Short mmCIF file of C-alpha atoms and ligand atoms in Angstrom, two decimals:
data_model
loop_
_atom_site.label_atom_id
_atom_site.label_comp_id
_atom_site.label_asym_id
_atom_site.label_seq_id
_atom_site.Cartn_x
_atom_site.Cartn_y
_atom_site.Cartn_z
CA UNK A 10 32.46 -41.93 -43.52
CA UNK A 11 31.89 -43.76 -46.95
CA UNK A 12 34.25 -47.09 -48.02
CA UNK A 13 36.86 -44.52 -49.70
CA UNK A 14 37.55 -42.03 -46.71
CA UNK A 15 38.37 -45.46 -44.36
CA UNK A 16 40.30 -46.67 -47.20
CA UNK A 17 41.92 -43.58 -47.49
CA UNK A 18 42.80 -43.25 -43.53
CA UNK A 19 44.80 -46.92 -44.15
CA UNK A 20 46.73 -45.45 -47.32
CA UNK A 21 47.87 -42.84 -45.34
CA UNK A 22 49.21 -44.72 -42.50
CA UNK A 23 50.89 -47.31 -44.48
CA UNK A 24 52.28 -44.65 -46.87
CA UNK A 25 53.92 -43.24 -43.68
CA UNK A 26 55.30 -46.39 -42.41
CA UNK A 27 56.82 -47.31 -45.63
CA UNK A 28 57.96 -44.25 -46.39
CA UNK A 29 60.09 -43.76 -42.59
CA UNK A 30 61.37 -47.56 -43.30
CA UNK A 31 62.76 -46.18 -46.58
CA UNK A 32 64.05 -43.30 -45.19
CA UNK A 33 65.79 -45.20 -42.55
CA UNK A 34 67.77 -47.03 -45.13
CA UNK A 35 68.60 -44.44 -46.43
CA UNK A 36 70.07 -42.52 -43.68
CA UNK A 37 72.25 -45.71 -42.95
CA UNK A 38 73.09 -45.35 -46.47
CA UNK A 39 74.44 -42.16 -45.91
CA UNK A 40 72.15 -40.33 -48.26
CA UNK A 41 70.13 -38.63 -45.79
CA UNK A 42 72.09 -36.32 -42.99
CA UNK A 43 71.29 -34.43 -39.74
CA UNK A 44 68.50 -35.90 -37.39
CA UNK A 45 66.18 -38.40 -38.57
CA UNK A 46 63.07 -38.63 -36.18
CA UNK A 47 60.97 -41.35 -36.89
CA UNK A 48 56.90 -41.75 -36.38
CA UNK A 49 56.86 -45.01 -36.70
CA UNK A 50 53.82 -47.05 -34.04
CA UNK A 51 52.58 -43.18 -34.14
CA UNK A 52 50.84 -43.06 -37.58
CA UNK A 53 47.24 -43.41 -36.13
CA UNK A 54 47.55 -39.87 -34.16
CA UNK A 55 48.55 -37.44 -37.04
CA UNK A 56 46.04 -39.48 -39.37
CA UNK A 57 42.64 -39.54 -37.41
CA UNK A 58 43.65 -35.89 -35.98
CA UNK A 59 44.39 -34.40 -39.37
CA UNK A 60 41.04 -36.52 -40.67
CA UNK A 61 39.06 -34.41 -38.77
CA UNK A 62 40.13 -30.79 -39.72
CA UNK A 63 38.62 -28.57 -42.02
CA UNK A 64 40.69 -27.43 -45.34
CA UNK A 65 40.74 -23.91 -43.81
CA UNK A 66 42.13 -25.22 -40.56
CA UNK A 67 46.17 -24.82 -39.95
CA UNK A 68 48.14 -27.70 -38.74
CA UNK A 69 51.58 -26.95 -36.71
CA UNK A 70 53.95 -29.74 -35.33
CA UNK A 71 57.57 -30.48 -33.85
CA UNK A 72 60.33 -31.93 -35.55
CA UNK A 73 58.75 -35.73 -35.37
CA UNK A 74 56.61 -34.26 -38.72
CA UNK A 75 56.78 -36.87 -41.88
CA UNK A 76 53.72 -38.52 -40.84
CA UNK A 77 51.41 -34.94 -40.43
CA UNK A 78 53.10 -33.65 -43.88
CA UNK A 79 51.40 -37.38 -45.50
CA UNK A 80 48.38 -36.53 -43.68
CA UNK A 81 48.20 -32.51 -44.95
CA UNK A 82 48.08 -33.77 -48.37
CA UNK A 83 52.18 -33.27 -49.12
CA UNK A 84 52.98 -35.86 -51.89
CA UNK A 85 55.41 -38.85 -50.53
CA UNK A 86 57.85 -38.24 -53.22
CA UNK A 87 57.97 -34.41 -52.37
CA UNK A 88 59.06 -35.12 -48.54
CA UNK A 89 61.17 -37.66 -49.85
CA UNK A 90 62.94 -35.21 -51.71
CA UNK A 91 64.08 -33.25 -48.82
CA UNK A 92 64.41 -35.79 -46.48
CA UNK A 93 67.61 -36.07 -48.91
CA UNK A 94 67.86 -31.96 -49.25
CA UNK A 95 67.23 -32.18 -52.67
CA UNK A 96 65.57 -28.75 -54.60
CA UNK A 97 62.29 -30.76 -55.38
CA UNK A 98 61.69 -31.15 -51.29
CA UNK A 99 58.95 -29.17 -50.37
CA UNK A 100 61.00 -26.50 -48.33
CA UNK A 101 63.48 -26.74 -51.55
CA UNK A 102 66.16 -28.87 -49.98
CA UNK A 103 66.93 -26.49 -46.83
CA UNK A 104 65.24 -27.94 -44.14
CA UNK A 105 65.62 -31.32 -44.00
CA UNK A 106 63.23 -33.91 -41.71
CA UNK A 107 62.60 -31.51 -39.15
CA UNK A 108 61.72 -28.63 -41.24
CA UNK A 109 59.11 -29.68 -44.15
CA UNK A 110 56.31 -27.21 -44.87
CA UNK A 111 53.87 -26.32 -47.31
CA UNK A 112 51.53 -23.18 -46.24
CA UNK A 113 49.45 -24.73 -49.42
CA UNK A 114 48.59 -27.61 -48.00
CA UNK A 115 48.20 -25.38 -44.46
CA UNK A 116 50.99 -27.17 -43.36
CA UNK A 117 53.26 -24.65 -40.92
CA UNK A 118 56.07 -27.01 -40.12
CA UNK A 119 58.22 -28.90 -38.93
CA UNK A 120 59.72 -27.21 -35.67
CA UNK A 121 63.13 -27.88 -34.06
CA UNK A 122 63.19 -26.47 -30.69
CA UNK A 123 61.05 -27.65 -28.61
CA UNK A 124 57.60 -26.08 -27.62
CA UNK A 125 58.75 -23.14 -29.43
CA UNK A 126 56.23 -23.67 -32.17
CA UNK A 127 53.47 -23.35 -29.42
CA UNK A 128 53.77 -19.53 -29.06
CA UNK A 129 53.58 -19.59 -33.05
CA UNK A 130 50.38 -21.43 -32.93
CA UNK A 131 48.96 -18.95 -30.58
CA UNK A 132 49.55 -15.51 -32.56
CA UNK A 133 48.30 -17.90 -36.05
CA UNK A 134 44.85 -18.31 -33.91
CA UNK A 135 45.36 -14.78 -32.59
CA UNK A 136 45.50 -13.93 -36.50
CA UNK A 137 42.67 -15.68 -37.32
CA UNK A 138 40.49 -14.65 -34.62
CA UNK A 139 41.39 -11.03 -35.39
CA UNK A 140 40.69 -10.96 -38.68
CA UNK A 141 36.99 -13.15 -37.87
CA UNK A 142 38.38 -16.54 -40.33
CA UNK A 143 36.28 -19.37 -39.58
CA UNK A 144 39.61 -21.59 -38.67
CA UNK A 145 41.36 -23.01 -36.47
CA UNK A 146 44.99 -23.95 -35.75
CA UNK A 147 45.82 -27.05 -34.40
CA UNK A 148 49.09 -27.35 -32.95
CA UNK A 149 50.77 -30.66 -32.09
CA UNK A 150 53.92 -31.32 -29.93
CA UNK A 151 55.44 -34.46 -27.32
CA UNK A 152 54.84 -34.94 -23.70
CA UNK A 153 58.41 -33.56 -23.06
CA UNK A 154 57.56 -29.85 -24.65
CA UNK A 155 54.69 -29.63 -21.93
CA UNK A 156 57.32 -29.43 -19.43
CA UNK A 157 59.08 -26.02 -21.42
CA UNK A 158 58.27 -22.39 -20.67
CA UNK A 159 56.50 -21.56 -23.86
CA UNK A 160 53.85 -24.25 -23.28
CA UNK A 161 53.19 -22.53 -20.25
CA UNK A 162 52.82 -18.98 -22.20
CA UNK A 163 50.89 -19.84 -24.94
CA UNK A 164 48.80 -22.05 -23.25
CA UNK A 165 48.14 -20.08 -20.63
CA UNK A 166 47.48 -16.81 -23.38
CA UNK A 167 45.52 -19.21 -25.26
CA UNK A 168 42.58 -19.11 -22.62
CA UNK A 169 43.06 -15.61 -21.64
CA UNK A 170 42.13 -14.42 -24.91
CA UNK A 171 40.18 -17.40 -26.22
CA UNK A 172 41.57 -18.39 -28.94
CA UNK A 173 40.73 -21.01 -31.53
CA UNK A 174 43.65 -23.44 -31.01
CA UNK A 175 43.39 -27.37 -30.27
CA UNK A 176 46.80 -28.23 -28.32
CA UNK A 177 47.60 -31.66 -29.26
CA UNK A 178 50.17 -33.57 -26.95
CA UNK A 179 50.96 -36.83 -28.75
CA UNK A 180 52.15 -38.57 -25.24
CA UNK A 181 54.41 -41.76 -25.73
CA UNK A 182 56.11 -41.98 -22.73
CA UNK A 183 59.31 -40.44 -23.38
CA UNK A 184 61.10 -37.14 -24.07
CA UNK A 185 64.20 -37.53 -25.71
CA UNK A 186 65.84 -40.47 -23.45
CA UNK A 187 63.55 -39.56 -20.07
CA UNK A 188 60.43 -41.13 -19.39
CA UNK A 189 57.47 -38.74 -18.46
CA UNK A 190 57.70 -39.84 -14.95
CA UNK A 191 61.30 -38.29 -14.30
CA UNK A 192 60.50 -34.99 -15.71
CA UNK A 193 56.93 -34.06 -15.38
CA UNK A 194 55.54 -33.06 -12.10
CA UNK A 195 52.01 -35.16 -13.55
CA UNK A 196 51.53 -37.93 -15.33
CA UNK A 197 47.98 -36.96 -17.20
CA UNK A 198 49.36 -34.56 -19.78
CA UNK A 199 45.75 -32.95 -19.71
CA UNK A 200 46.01 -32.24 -16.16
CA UNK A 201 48.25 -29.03 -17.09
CA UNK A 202 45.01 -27.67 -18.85
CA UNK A 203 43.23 -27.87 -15.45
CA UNK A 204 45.47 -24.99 -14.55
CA UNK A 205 44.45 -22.79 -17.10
CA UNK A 206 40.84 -23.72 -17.10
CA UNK A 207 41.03 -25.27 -20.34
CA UNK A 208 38.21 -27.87 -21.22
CA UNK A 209 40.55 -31.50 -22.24
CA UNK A 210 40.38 -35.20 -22.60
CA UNK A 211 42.02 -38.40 -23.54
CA UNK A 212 42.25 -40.64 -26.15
CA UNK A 213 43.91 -44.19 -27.30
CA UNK A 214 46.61 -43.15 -29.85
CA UNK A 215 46.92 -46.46 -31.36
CA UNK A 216 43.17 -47.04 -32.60
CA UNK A 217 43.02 -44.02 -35.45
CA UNK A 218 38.68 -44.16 -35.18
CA UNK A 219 38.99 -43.50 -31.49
CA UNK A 220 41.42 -40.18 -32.80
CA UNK A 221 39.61 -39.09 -35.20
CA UNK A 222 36.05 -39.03 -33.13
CA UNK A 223 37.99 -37.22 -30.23
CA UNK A 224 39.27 -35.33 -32.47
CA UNK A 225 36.48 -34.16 -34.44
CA UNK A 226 34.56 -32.98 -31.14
CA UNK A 227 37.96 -31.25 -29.35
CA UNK A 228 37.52 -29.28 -33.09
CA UNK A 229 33.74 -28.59 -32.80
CA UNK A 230 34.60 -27.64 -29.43
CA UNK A 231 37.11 -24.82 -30.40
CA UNK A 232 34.49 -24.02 -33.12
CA UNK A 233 31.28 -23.53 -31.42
CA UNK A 234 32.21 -22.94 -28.08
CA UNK A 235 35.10 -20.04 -28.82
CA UNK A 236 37.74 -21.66 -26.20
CA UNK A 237 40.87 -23.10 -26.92
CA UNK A 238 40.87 -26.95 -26.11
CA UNK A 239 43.89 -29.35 -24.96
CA UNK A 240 43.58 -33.01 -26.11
CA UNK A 241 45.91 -35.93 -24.82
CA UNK A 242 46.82 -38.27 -27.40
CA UNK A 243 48.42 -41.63 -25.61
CA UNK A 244 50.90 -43.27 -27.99
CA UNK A 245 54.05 -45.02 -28.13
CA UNK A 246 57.42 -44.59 -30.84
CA UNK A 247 58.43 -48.04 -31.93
CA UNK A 248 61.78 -46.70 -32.78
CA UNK A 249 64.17 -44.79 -30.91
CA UNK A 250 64.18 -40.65 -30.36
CA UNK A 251 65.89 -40.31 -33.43
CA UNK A 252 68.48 -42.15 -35.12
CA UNK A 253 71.24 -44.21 -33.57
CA UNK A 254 69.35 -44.17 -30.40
CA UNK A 255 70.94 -47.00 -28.12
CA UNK A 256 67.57 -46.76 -25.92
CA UNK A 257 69.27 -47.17 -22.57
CA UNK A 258 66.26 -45.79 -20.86
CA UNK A 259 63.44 -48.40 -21.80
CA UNK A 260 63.51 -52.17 -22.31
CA UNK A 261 63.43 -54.18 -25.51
CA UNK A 262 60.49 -56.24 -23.76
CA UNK A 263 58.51 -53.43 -23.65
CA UNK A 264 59.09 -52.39 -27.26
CA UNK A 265 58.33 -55.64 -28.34
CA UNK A 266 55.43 -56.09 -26.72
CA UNK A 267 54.39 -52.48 -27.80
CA UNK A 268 54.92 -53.62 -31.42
CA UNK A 269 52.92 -57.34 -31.10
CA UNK A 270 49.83 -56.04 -29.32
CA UNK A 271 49.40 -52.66 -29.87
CA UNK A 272 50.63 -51.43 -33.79
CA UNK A 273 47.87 -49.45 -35.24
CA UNK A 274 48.01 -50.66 -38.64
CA UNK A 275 47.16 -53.93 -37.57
CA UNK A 276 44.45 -52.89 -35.27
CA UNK A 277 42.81 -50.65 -38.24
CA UNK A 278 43.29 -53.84 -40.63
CA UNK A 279 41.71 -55.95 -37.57
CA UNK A 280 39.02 -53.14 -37.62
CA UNK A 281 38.26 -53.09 -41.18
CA UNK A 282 37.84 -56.74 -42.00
CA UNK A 283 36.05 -57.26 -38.82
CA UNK A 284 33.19 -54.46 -39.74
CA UNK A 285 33.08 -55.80 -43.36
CA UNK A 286 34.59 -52.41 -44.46
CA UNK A 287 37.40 -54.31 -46.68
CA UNK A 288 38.68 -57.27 -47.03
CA UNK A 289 42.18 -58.66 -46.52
CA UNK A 290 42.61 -59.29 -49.98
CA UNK A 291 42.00 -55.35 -51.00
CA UNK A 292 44.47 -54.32 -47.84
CA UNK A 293 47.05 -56.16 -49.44
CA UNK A 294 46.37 -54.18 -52.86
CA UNK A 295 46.65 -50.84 -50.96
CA UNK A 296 49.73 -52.73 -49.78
CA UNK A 297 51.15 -52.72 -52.53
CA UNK A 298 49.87 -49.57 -54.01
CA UNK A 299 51.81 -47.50 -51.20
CA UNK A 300 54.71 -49.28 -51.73
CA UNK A 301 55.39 -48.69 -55.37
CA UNK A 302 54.20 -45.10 -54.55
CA UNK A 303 57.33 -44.69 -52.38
CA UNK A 304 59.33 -46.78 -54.61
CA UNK A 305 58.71 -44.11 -57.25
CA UNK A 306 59.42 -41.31 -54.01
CA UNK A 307 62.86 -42.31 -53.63
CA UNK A 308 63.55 -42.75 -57.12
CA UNK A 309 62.54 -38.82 -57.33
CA UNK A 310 64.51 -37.91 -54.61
CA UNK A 311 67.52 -39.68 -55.92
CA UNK A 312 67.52 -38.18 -59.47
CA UNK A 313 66.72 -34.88 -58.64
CA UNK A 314 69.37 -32.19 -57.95
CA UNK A 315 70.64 -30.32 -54.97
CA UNK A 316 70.00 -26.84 -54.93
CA UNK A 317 72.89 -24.90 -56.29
CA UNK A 318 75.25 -23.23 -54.02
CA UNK A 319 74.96 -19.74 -56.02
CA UNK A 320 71.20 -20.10 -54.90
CA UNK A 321 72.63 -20.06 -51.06
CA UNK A 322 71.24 -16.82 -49.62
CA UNK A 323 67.49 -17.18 -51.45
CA UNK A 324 64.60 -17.99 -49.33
CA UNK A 325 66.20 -16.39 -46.10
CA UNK A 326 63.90 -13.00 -46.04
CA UNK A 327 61.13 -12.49 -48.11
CA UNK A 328 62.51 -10.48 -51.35
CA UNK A 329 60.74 -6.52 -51.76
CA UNK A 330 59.33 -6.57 -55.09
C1 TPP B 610 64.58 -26.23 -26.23
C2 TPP B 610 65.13 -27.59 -26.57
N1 TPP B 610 65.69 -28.34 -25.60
C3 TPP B 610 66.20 -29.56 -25.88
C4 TPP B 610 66.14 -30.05 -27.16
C5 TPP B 610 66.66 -31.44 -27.47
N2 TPP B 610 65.53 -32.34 -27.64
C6 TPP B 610 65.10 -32.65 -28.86
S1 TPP B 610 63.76 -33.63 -28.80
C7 TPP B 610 63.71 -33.66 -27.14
C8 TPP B 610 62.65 -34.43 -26.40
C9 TPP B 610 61.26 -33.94 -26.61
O1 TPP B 610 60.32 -34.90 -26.22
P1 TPP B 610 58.80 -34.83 -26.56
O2 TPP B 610 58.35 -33.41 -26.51
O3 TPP B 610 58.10 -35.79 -25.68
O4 TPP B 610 58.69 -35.29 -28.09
P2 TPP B 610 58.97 -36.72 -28.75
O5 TPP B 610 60.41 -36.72 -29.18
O6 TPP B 610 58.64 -37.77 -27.76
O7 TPP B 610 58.09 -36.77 -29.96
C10 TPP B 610 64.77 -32.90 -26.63
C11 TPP B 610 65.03 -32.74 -25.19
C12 TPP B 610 65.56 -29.23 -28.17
N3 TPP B 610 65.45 -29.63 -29.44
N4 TPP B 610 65.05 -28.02 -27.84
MG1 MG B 611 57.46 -37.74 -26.04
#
């Protein structure tokens, strides 16, 4: 990697961290409704994974999806927008936090229910197989949704038929309020891969270097070696499941100390001055870069209009022409 494409990894991360703080204000604010699922402490996972794909490659995720929508090239100001359901958002104000997309940017969502996105990512690699496309689709979901049927079915499919998918568990600990412990017969996400004779491995969520070299050979893998390929992404959410979380199932200690010693902006600063890539005095630049860039995002999102209710049945089917 040159200066830039470092550089570039740190925009991304702090854009999404200043973006989610915004957007958190502004939910308390009222201006933002339904759930609000924040990435925050996760930013090094989507960045150094989504780093490492090609432009042709398609990138699929749950409902935990500002961060990956930064990282596939959507513009701040854009999910802003429909973070507050406004007709600029990317999915035109109907979706909301859980549902941004942008088959552009090959972006496929932004998923509610969980692990049902997994089947999709196995008929988009089925697609893409079929029709001999040199991509593949990497699909991205939580410790929890490994637990759910459809992991089981597509994952399962996946191998049967070879196809060029990376399954991406981003493992922090929890499910919703249930720590991986109470719900999932094995504590190694990648273990379930064993099972269906899927090649897999493990990788420190917080450092976004470590991510993106694991990530860039789990792709080469899928690539060159024509088998699907199941990487386990340990992480952590500094902020609860979603909003207004009162986090009876984990204690503040270990938050905190989560937050001190392991936050992976500070370890990529750490990383950066300490290899001579940049110094502090440029970080703080980019700093403040990413924060006027989201400054101008919510002003966006605040002037523009909601869609019009006499434009309430468009975008449900595609329209015959
Ligand atoms: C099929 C289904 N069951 C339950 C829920 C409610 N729910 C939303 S998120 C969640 C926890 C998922 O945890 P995980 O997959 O680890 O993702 P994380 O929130 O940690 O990113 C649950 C149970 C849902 N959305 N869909
Ligand atoms: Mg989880």
């Amino acid at each position: 990697m040159e200066k830039k494409d470092y550089l570039e990894l740190y925009h991304q991360m702090v854009l999404i961290r200043l973006l989610e703080e915004q957007a958190s204000a502004l939910y308390q604010q009222g201006k933002i409704g339904g759930f609000l699922h924040l990435y925050i402490g996760q930013e090094a996972v989507s960045t150094g994974l989504i780093s490492a794909r090609k432009e042709q490659d398609r990138v699929i995720t749950a409902y935990r999806d500002h961060g990956v929508a930064i990282n596939c090239g959507l513009q701040a100001k854009v999910v802003m927008a429909e973070l507050l359901g406004k007709v600029t958002g990317c999915s035109k104000g109907r979706g909301g936090s859980m549902h941004l997309a942008d088959v552009s940017q090959n972006f496929w969502g932004g998923h509610a229910i969980v692990g049902a996105h997994l089947p999709i990512a196995a008929g988009m690699a089925l697609g893409d197989q079929y029709q001999e496309r040199d991509a593949i689709t990497i699909c991205m979901f939580g410790d929890g949704a490994t637990n759910i049927g459809y992991f089981h079915e597509a994952v399962n499919i996946s191998k049967v038929w070879n196809l060029p998918v990376l399954w991406v568990c981003e493992h922090n600990l929890y499910g919703m309020g249930t720590s991986v412990e109470r719900a999932s017969a094995v504590s190694e996400i990648r273990q379930k891969a064993e099972g269906y004779a899927i090649p897999n491995s493990q990788v420190n969520g917080m450092d976004v270097i470590q991510v993106r070299e694991a990530a860039l050979s789990a792709m080469e893998a899928v690539r060159k070696n024509k088998t699907p390929y199941l990487l386990e992404i340990q992480t952590y959410r500094f902020r609860g499941h979603s909003m207004g979380d009162p986090e009876r199932y984990r204690t503040s200690e270990e938050v905190k100390r989560w937050q001190a010693e392991e936050d992976p902006i500070s370890i990529y600063r750490k990383y950066l001055v300490k290899n001579q890539i940049a110094s502090q005095g440029e970080l703080d630049g980019l700093d403040i870069a990413a924060e006027r860039e989201i400054e101008e995002a919510v002003q966006f999102a605040e002037s523009s209009p909601e869609p019009s209710p006499e434009t309430l049945y468009h975008h449900i089917y595609v329209e015959a022409v």
